[in-house]
Tab-separated table of N, CA and C in Angstrom:
chain	number	residue	atom	x	y	z
N	27	MET	N	103.930	102.925	93.226
N	27	MET	CA	104.088	101.531	93.557
N	27	MET	C	102.780	100.799	93.251
N	28	LYS	N	102.896	99.658	92.603
N	28	LYS	CA	101.734	98.832	92.272
N	28	LYS	C	101.484	97.855	93.422
N	29	LEU	N	100.248	97.870	93.950
N	29	LEU	CA	99.864	97.010	95.077
N	29	LEU	C	98.611	96.221	94.727
N	30	PRO	N	98.412	95.064	95.378
N	30	PRO	CA	97.186	94.301	95.124
N	30	PRO	C	95.959	95.031	95.681
N	31	ASP	N	94.820	94.863	95.020
N	31	ASP	CA	93.582	95.533	95.428
N	31	ASP	C	93.109	95.094	96.810
N	32	ASN	N	93.357	93.843	97.160
N	32	ASN	CA	92.846	93.288	98.413
N	32	ASN	C	93.878	93.307	99.545
N	33	LEU	N	94.837	94.230	99.496
N	33	LEU	CA	95.890	94.305	100.503
N	33	LEU	C	95.299	94.640	101.868
N	34	ASP	N	95.736	93.909	102.899
N	34	ASP	CA	95.336	94.147	104.275
N	34	ASP	C	95.586	95.622	104.613
N	35	PRO	N	94.560	96.364	105.039
N	35	PRO	CA	94.746	97.793	105.327
N	35	PRO	C	95.824	98.068	106.381
N	36	GLU	N	95.968	97.194	107.369
N	36	GLU	CA	96.994	97.390	108.388
N	36	GLU	C	98.397	97.244	107.785
N	37	LEU	N	98.589	96.238	106.923
N	37	LEU	CA	99.874	96.065	106.251
N	37	LEU	C	100.150	97.253	105.335
N	38	TYR	N	99.139	97.695	104.618
N	38	TYR	CA	99.293	98.866	103.758
N	38	TYR	C	99.790	100.065	104.568
N	39	GLN	N	99.172	100.307	105.719
N	39	GLN	CA	99.561	101.450	106.533
N	39	GLN	C	100.992	101.313	107.039
N	40	ARG	N	101.386	100.099	107.436
N	40	ARG	CA	102.771	99.881	107.885
N	40	ARG	C	103.758	100.141	106.748
N	41	LEU	N	103.417	99.711	105.537
N	41	LEU	CA	104.296	99.963	104.386
N	41	LEU	C	104.424	101.453	104.108
N	42	VAL	N	103.323	102.174	104.183
N	42	VAL	CA	103.330	103.614	103.939
N	42	VAL	C	104.121	104.335	105.034
N	43	ASP	N	103.860	103.980	106.292
N	43	ASP	CA	104.504	104.660	107.421
N	43	ASP	C	106.008	104.430	107.482
N	44	THR	N	106.465	103.237	107.063
N	44	THR	CA	107.882	102.896	107.227
N	44	THR	C	108.639	102.792	105.912
N	45	ASN	N	107.945	102.914	104.779
N	45	ASN	CA	108.551	102.701	103.466
N	45	ASN	C	109.211	101.323	103.379
N	46	GLY	N	108.617	100.356	104.055
N	46	GLY	CA	109.148	98.993	104.009
N	46	GLY	C	110.156	98.683	105.094
N	47	GLY	N	110.464	99.647	105.968
N	47	GLY	CA	111.367	99.395	107.076
N	47	GLY	C	112.539	100.360	107.118
N	48	GLU	N	113.095	100.527	108.311
N	48	GLU	CA	114.188	101.474	108.513
N	48	GLU	C	115.430	101.121	107.705
N	49	LEU	N	115.815	99.835	107.701
N	49	LEU	CA	117.041	99.442	107.011
N	49	LEU	C	116.928	99.667	105.507
N	50	THR	N	115.827	99.241	104.923
N	50	THR	CA	115.685	99.410	103.474
N	50	THR	C	115.590	100.891	103.096
N	51	THR	N	115.023	101.697	103.969
N	51	THR	CA	114.994	103.139	103.718
N	51	THR	C	116.412	103.691	103.698
N	52	LYS	N	117.240	103.308	104.681
N	52	LYS	CA	118.636	103.759	104.724
N	52	LYS	C	119.412	103.305	103.494
N	53	MET	N	119.055	102.141	102.950
N	53	MET	CA	119.763	101.593	101.798
N	53	MET	C	119.240	102.121	100.469
N	54	GLY	N	118.164	102.895	100.509
N	54	GLY	CA	117.633	103.502	99.293
N	54	GLY	C	116.763	102.577	98.457
N	55	VAL	N	116.207	101.525	99.069
N	55	VAL	CA	115.353	100.590	98.338
N	55	VAL	C	114.064	101.288	97.914
N	56	GLU	N	113.694	101.073	96.662
N	56	GLU	CA	112.444	101.596	96.120
N	56	GLU	C	111.586	100.423	95.676
N	57	TYR	N	110.408	100.295	96.278
N	57	TYR	CA	109.481	99.223	95.908
N	57	TYR	C	108.666	99.674	94.706
N	58	LEU	N	108.643	98.842	93.664
N	58	LEU	CA	107.947	99.183	92.430
N	58	LEU	C	106.632	98.436	92.276
N	59	GLU	N	106.612	97.197	92.752
N	59	GLU	CA	105.429	96.342	92.615
N	59	GLU	C	105.467	95.340	93.755
N	60	LEU	N	104.335	95.180	94.452
N	60	LEU	CA	104.280	94.233	95.557
N	60	LEU	C	103.033	93.371	95.461
N	61	SER	N	103.221	92.061	95.539
N	61	SER	CA	102.112	91.115	95.639
N	61	SER	C	102.671	89.822	96.220
N	62	ALA	N	101.814	88.901	96.551
N	62	ALA	CA	102.267	87.613	97.082
N	62	ALA	C	103.020	86.818	96.020
N	63	GLU	N	102.582	86.909	94.779
N	63	GLU	CA	103.138	86.093	93.704
N	63	GLU	C	104.370	86.689	93.028
N	64	HIS	N	104.405	88.024	92.899
N	64	HIS	CA	105.486	88.670	92.148
N	64	HIS	C	105.700	90.083	92.669
N	65	SER	N	106.917	90.383	93.069
N	65	SER	CA	107.261	91.714	93.560
N	65	SER	C	108.551	92.189	92.905
N	66	VAL	N	108.715	93.507	92.819
N	66	VAL	CA	109.892	94.105	92.188
N	66	VAL	C	110.330	95.309	93.014
N	67	ALA	N	111.642	95.433	93.197
N	67	ALA	CA	112.222	96.605	93.870
N	67	ALA	C	113.573	96.892	93.248
N	68	ARG	N	114.071	98.100	93.499
N	68	ARG	CA	115.398	98.457	93.032
N	68	ARG	C	116.164	99.144	94.156
N	69	MET	N	117.502	99.137	94.025
N	69	MET	CA	118.360	99.678	95.068
N	69	MET	C	119.628	100.241	94.430
N	70	PRO	N	120.094	101.397	94.904
N	70	PRO	CA	121.334	101.935	94.357
N	70	PRO	C	122.545	101.176	94.899
N	71	VAL	N	123.573	101.077	94.066
N	71	VAL	CA	124.828	100.481	94.527
N	71	VAL	C	125.546	101.477	95.434
N	72	GLU	N	125.536	102.751	95.032
N	72	GLU	CA	126.204	103.786	95.824
N	72	GLU	C	125.605	103.834	97.226
N	73	GLY	N	126.478	103.820	98.218
N	73	GLY	CA	126.045	103.821	99.607
N	73	GLY	C	125.899	102.431	100.194
N	74	ASN	N	125.991	101.405	99.344
N	74	ASN	CA	125.813	100.018	99.792
N	74	ASN	C	126.993	99.131	99.397
N	75	ARG	N	128.159	99.772	99.209
N	75	ARG	CA	129.353	99.044	98.784
N	75	ARG	C	130.186	98.582	99.976
N	76	GLN	N	130.891	97.483	99.776
N	76	GLN	CA	131.853	97.018	100.773
N	76	GLN	C	133.190	97.690	100.541
N	77	VAL	N	134.183	97.366	101.336
N	77	VAL	CA	135.471	98.056	101.338
N	77	VAL	C	136.203	97.995	99.992
N	78	VAL	N	135.995	96.948	99.198
N	78	VAL	CA	136.685	96.849	97.907
N	78	VAL	C	135.924	97.542	96.770
N	79	GLY	N	134.793	98.195	97.090
N	79	GLY	CA	134.094	99.005	96.106
N	79	GLY	C	132.988	98.329	95.329
N	80	ILE	N	132.624	97.100	95.708
N	80	ILE	CA	131.515	96.425	95.032
N	80	ILE	C	130.316	96.348	95.987
N	81	LEU	N	129.144	96.117	95.405
N	81	LEU	CA	127.927	95.998	96.213
N	81	LEU	C	128.117	94.911	97.263
N	82	HIS	N	127.854	95.256	98.498
N	82	HIS	CA	128.022	94.335	99.621
N	82	HIS	C	127.083	93.136	99.452
N	83	GLY	N	127.604	91.946	99.688
N	83	GLY	CA	126.782	90.742	99.595
N	83	GLY	C	125.587	90.792	100.526
N	84	GLY	N	125.781	91.387	101.702
N	84	GLY	CA	124.669	91.533	102.642
N	84	GLY	C	123.575	92.431	102.108
N	85	ALA	N	123.932	93.390	101.256
N	85	ALA	CA	122.923	94.263	100.655
N	85	ALA	C	122.019	93.460	99.717
N	86	HIS	N	122.601	92.516	98.988
N	86	HIS	CA	121.794	91.618	98.146
N	86	HIS	C	120.765	90.891	99.017
N	87	VAL	N	121.236	90.393	100.160
N	87	VAL	CA	120.373	89.606	101.046
N	87	VAL	C	119.301	90.486	101.682
N	88	VAL	N	119.664	91.701	102.092
N	88	VAL	CA	118.664	92.614	102.653
N	88	VAL	C	117.574	92.901	101.626
N	89	LEU	N	117.958	93.174	100.402
N	89	LEU	CA	116.984	93.433	99.346
N	89	LEU	C	116.092	92.218	99.132
N	90	GLY	N	116.714	91.031	99.057
N	90	GLY	CA	115.945	89.802	98.863
N	90	GLY	C	115.017	89.506	100.020
N	91	GLU	N	115.526	89.642	101.237
N	91	GLU	CA	114.691	89.341	102.410
N	91	GLU	C	113.543	90.337	102.534
N	92	SER	N	113.791	91.573	102.199
N	92	SER	CA	112.727	92.576	102.265
N	92	SER	C	111.589	92.221	101.316
N	93	LEU	N	111.915	91.873	100.092
N	93	LEU	CA	110.877	91.489	99.129
N	93	LEU	C	110.177	90.200	99.529
N	94	GLY	N	110.971	89.194	99.956
N	94	GLY	CA	110.375	87.926	100.365
N	94	GLY	C	109.460	88.070	101.569
N	95	SER	N	109.859	88.905	102.526
N	95	SER	CA	109.053	89.110	103.732
N	95	SER	C	107.747	89.830	103.421
N	96	ILE	N	107.829	90.905	102.640
N	96	ILE	CA	106.613	91.653	102.311
N	96	ILE	C	105.675	90.796	101.461
N	97	SER	N	106.226	90.072	100.490
N	97	SER	CA	105.390	89.206	99.653
N	97	SER	C	104.698	88.138	100.494
N	98	SER	N	105.419	87.575	101.460
N	98	SER	CA	104.832	86.558	102.349
N	98	SER	C	103.772	87.163	103.253
N	99	ALA	N	104.012	88.389	103.745
N	99	ALA	CA	103.026	89.057	104.592
N	99	ALA	C	101.745	89.343	103.816
N	100	ILE	N	101.884	89.716	102.563
N	100	ILE	CA	100.703	89.927	101.719
N	100	ILE	C	99.929	88.625	101.582
N	101	HIS	N	100.644	87.520	101.340
N	101	HIS	CA	99.987	86.223	101.222
N	101	HIS	C	99.327	85.809	102.536
N	102	ALA	N	99.983	86.068	103.664
N	102	ALA	CA	99.450	85.658	104.968
N	102	ALA	C	98.077	86.263	105.227
N	103	GLY	N	97.899	87.525	104.862
N	103	GLY	CA	96.596	88.173	104.993
N	103	GLY	C	96.357	88.802	106.355
N	104	PRO	N	95.170	89.379	106.521
N	104	PRO	CA	94.822	90.085	107.751
N	104	PRO	C	94.911	89.188	108.987
N	105	GLY	N	95.414	89.752	110.076
N	105	GLY	CA	95.489	89.033	111.340
N	105	GLY	C	96.599	88.000	111.411
N	106	ARG	N	97.451	87.959	110.381
N	106	ARG	CA	98.538	86.978	110.351
N	106	ARG	C	99.862	87.695	110.110
N	107	VAL	N	100.954	87.044	110.473
N	107	VAL	CA	102.292	87.593	110.259
N	107	VAL	C	103.155	86.562	109.551
N	108	ALA	N	104.153	87.053	108.855
N	108	ALA	CA	105.152	86.208	108.197
N	108	ALA	C	106.478	86.432	108.913
N	109	MET	N	107.141	85.339	109.270
N	109	MET	CA	108.439	85.427	109.936
N	109	MET	C	109.423	84.543	109.200
N	110	GLY	N	110.566	85.114	108.849
N	110	GLY	CA	111.586	84.372	108.123
N	110	GLY	C	112.170	83.250	108.960
N	111	ILE	N	112.260	82.072	108.347
N	111	ILE	CA	112.880	80.935	109.041
N	111	ILE	C	114.086	80.385	108.283
N	112	GLU	N	114.275	80.813	107.027
N	112	GLU	CA	115.427	80.334	106.253
N	112	GLU	C	115.679	81.304	105.120
N	113	ILE	N	116.974	81.575	104.894
N	113	ILE	CA	117.356	82.399	103.749
N	113	ILE	C	118.738	81.950	103.296
N	114	ASN	N	118.956	81.959	101.983
N	114	ASN	CA	120.298	81.696	101.457
N	114	ASN	C	120.482	82.514	100.196
N	115	ALA	N	121.738	82.744	99.873
N	115	ALA	CA	122.046	83.555	98.693
N	115	ALA	C	123.263	82.996	97.980
N	116	THR	N	123.209	83.034	96.666
N	116	THR	CA	124.342	82.688	95.823
N	116	THR	C	124.668	83.914	94.990
N	117	HIS	N	125.882	84.424	95.147
N	117	HIS	CA	126.323	85.589	94.393
N	117	HIS	C	127.122	85.100	93.181
N	118	SER	N	126.732	85.554	91.999
N	118	SER	CA	127.372	85.057	90.785
N	118	SER	C	128.087	86.138	89.979
N	119	ARG	N	127.905	87.395	90.347
N	119	ARG	CA	128.542	88.483	89.611
N	119	ARG	C	128.567	89.714	90.518
N	120	SER	N	129.594	90.547	90.390
N	120	SER	CA	129.673	91.755	91.210
N	120	SER	C	129.291	92.980	90.393
N	121	ILE	N	129.058	94.071	91.113
N	121	ILE	CA	128.701	95.345	90.491
N	121	ILE	C	129.282	96.457	91.368
N	122	SER	N	129.739	97.535	90.748
N	122	SER	CA	130.353	98.609	91.516
N	122	SER	C	129.656	99.959	91.369
N	123	GLU	N	128.688	100.068	90.466
N	123	GLU	CA	127.959	101.327	90.300
N	123	GLU	C	126.608	101.071	89.667
N	124	GLY	N	125.753	102.087	89.708
N	124	GLY	CA	124.426	101.980	89.108
N	124	GLY	C	123.382	101.505	90.093
N	125	TRP	N	122.409	100.798	89.561
N	125	TRP	CA	121.290	100.278	90.346
N	125	TRP	C	121.174	98.785	90.118
N	126	VAL	N	120.596	98.101	91.094
N	126	VAL	CA	120.224	96.702	90.929
N	126	VAL	C	118.704	96.612	91.019
N	127	VAL	N	118.152	95.645	90.308
N	127	VAL	CA	116.710	95.404	90.312
N	127	VAL	C	116.480	93.970	90.768
N	128	ALA	N	115.589	93.811	91.732
N	128	ALA	CA	115.277	92.479	92.258
N	128	ALA	C	113.847	92.113	91.915
N	129	THR	N	113.680	90.882	91.420
N	129	THR	CA	112.344	90.342	91.181
N	129	THR	C	112.147	89.159	92.120
N	130	CYS	N	111.005	89.130	92.738
N	130	CYS	CA	110.675	88.114	93.735
N	130	CYS	C	109.482	87.323	93.229
N	131	ASP	N	109.659	86.018	93.079
N	131	ASP	CA	108.575	85.164	92.596
N	131	ASP	C	108.299	84.045	93.582
N	132	ALA	N	107.019	83.797	93.818
N	132	ALA	CA	106.612	82.746	94.746
N	132	ALA	C	106.946	81.377	94.190
N	133	LEU	N	107.520	80.542	95.031
N	133	LEU	CA	107.715	79.132	94.699
N	133	LEU	C	106.635	78.289	95.357
N	134	VAL	N	106.291	78.633	96.611
N	134	VAL	CA	105.247	77.936	97.364
N	134	VAL	C	104.478	78.973	98.170
N	135	LEU	N	103.166	78.977	98.039
N	135	LEU	CA	102.301	79.825	98.858
N	135	LEU	C	101.317	78.918	99.581
N	136	GLY	N	101.713	78.447	100.735
N	136	GLY	CA	100.878	77.529	101.502
N	136	GLY	C	100.161	78.215	102.637
N	137	ARG	N	99.499	77.392	103.456
N	137	ARG	CA	98.761	77.921	104.605
N	137	ARG	C	99.701	78.317	105.734
N	138	THR	N	100.808	77.569	105.879
N	138	THR	CA	101.728	77.840	106.990
N	138	THR	C	103.135	78.243	106.541
N	139	LEU	N	103.459	78.049	105.269
N	139	LEU	CA	104.779	78.407	104.757
N	139	LEU	C	104.651	79.118	103.413
N	140	ALA	N	105.568	80.052	103.190
N	140	ALA	CA	105.678	80.712	101.885
N	140	ALA	C	107.161	80.772	101.524
N	141	THR	N	107.493	80.308	100.313
N	141	THR	CA	108.875	80.334	99.844
N	141	THR	C	108.945	81.155	98.563
N	142	HIS	N	109.925	82.050	98.512
N	142	HIS	CA	110.120	82.929	97.356
N	142	HIS	C	111.555	82.844	96.857
N	143	GLU	N	111.701	83.001	95.555
N	143	GLU	CA	113.020	83.136	94.943
N	143	GLU	C	113.153	84.576	94.461
N	144	ILE	N	114.259	85.202	94.847
N	144	ILE	CA	114.516	86.582	94.480
N	144	ILE	C	115.780	86.617	93.624
N	145	VAL	N	115.681	87.194	92.440
N	145	VAL	CA	116.828	87.322	91.543
N	145	VAL	C	117.196	88.800	91.470
N	146	VAL	N	118.451	89.089	91.770
N	146	VAL	CA	118.976	90.453	91.708
N	146	VAL	C	119.781	90.577	90.422
N	147	ARG	N	119.456	91.590	89.631
N	147	ARG	CA	120.114	91.804	88.338
N	147	ARG	C	120.635	93.235	88.240
N	148	ASP	N	121.613	93.432	87.346
N	148	ASP	CA	122.085	94.781	87.072
N	148	ASP	C	121.150	95.428	86.049
N	149	GLU	N	121.445	96.660	85.686
N	149	GLU	CA	120.566	97.401	84.773
N	149	GLU	C	120.553	96.819	83.369
N	150	GLU	N	121.538	95.991	83.041
N	150	GLU	CA	121.572	95.326	81.733
N	150	GLU	C	120.883	93.962	81.784
N	151	GLY	N	120.356	93.587	82.937
N	151	GLY	CA	119.635	92.333	83.066
N	151	GLY	C	120.489	91.133	83.425
N	152	ARG	N	121.772	91.352	83.739
N	152	ARG	CA	122.646	90.238	84.106
N	152	ARG	C	122.398	89.827	85.562
N	153	ARG	N	122.286	88.531	85.786
N	153	ARG	CA	122.045	88.010	87.132
N	153	ARG	C	123.275	88.235	87.999
N	154	LEU	N	123.038	88.865	89.158
N	154	LEU	CA	124.096	89.110	90.125
N	154	LEU	C	124.021	88.134	91.289
N	155	SER	N	122.804	87.843	91.726
N	155	SER	CA	122.636	86.903	92.833
N	155	SER	C	121.246	86.305	92.811
N	156	THR	N	121.145	85.167	93.479
N	156	THR	CA	119.879	84.469	93.639
N	156	THR	C	119.682	84.244	95.132
N	157	VAL	N	118.556	84.700	95.653
N	157	VAL	CA	118.234	84.570	97.070
N	157	VAL	C	116.965	83.733	97.171
N	158	ARG	N	116.949	82.816	98.121
N	158	ARG	CA	115.731	82.039	98.380
N	158	ARG	C	115.377	82.196	99.843
N	159	MET	N	114.100	82.469	100.104
N	159	MET	CA	113.650	82.722	101.466
N	159	MET	C	112.372	81.975	101.756
N	160	THR	N	112.295	81.397	102.963
N	160	THR	CA	111.075	80.762	103.441
N	160	THR	C	110.600	81.475	104.703
N	161	ASN	N	109.310	81.778	104.729
N	161	ASN	CA	108.661	82.402	105.882
N	161	ASN	C	107.616	81.459	106.451
N	162	ILE	N	107.521	81.439	107.767
N	162	ILE	CA	106.430	80.722	108.420
N	162	ILE	C	105.304	81.729	108.619
N	163	LEU	N	104.083	81.300	108.417
N	163	LEU	CA	102.913	82.168	108.518
N	163	LEU	C	102.143	81.779	109.780
N	164	ARG	N	101.921	82.750	110.641
N	164	ARG	CA	101.269	82.501	111.935
N	164	ARG	C	100.176	83.538	112.183
N	165	ASP	N	99.215	83.164	113.048
N	165	ASP	CA	98.232	84.140	113.501
N	165	ASP	C	98.938	85.155	114.392
N	166	ARG	N	98.578	86.408	114.259
N	166	ARG	CA	99.158	87.477	115.082
N	166	ARG	C	98.692	87.270	116.519
N	167	GLN	N	99.608	87.362	117.452
N	167	GLN	CA	99.294	87.205	118.869
N	167	GLN	C	98.981	88.563	119.482
N	168	GLY	N	97.899	88.596	120.246
N	168	GLY	CA	97.504	89.781	121.025
N	168	GLY	C	97.454	90.980	120.256
């Protein structure tokens, strides 16, 4: 996994200890590149399908929120936390097998807010969904 050189050591340790969180671990998410400006991850379709056999829409959102949250936490820096305050997703194509790849790009990296756009694509590069997430950045309490 590619990480920024100046990553907060505490955030780094949390990422290593949890692999990005319990839910994403259960879903098979693999983080390939993480930074405030641009992050990439992939996820298998198998194990994340809904009853009709296609990738669950919520799985798209989990993948997007995971990337947006980690990217915002990296931007927030030491002693600060990122908390999601808004997320939306538009699904434009379905998939029933293989892997999906999500790219997360910063739209706004401010002092108190960070907004990212996450595009989920199939292995052929076709857009499956677009997720947008905004995080509020706060000082860590206690």
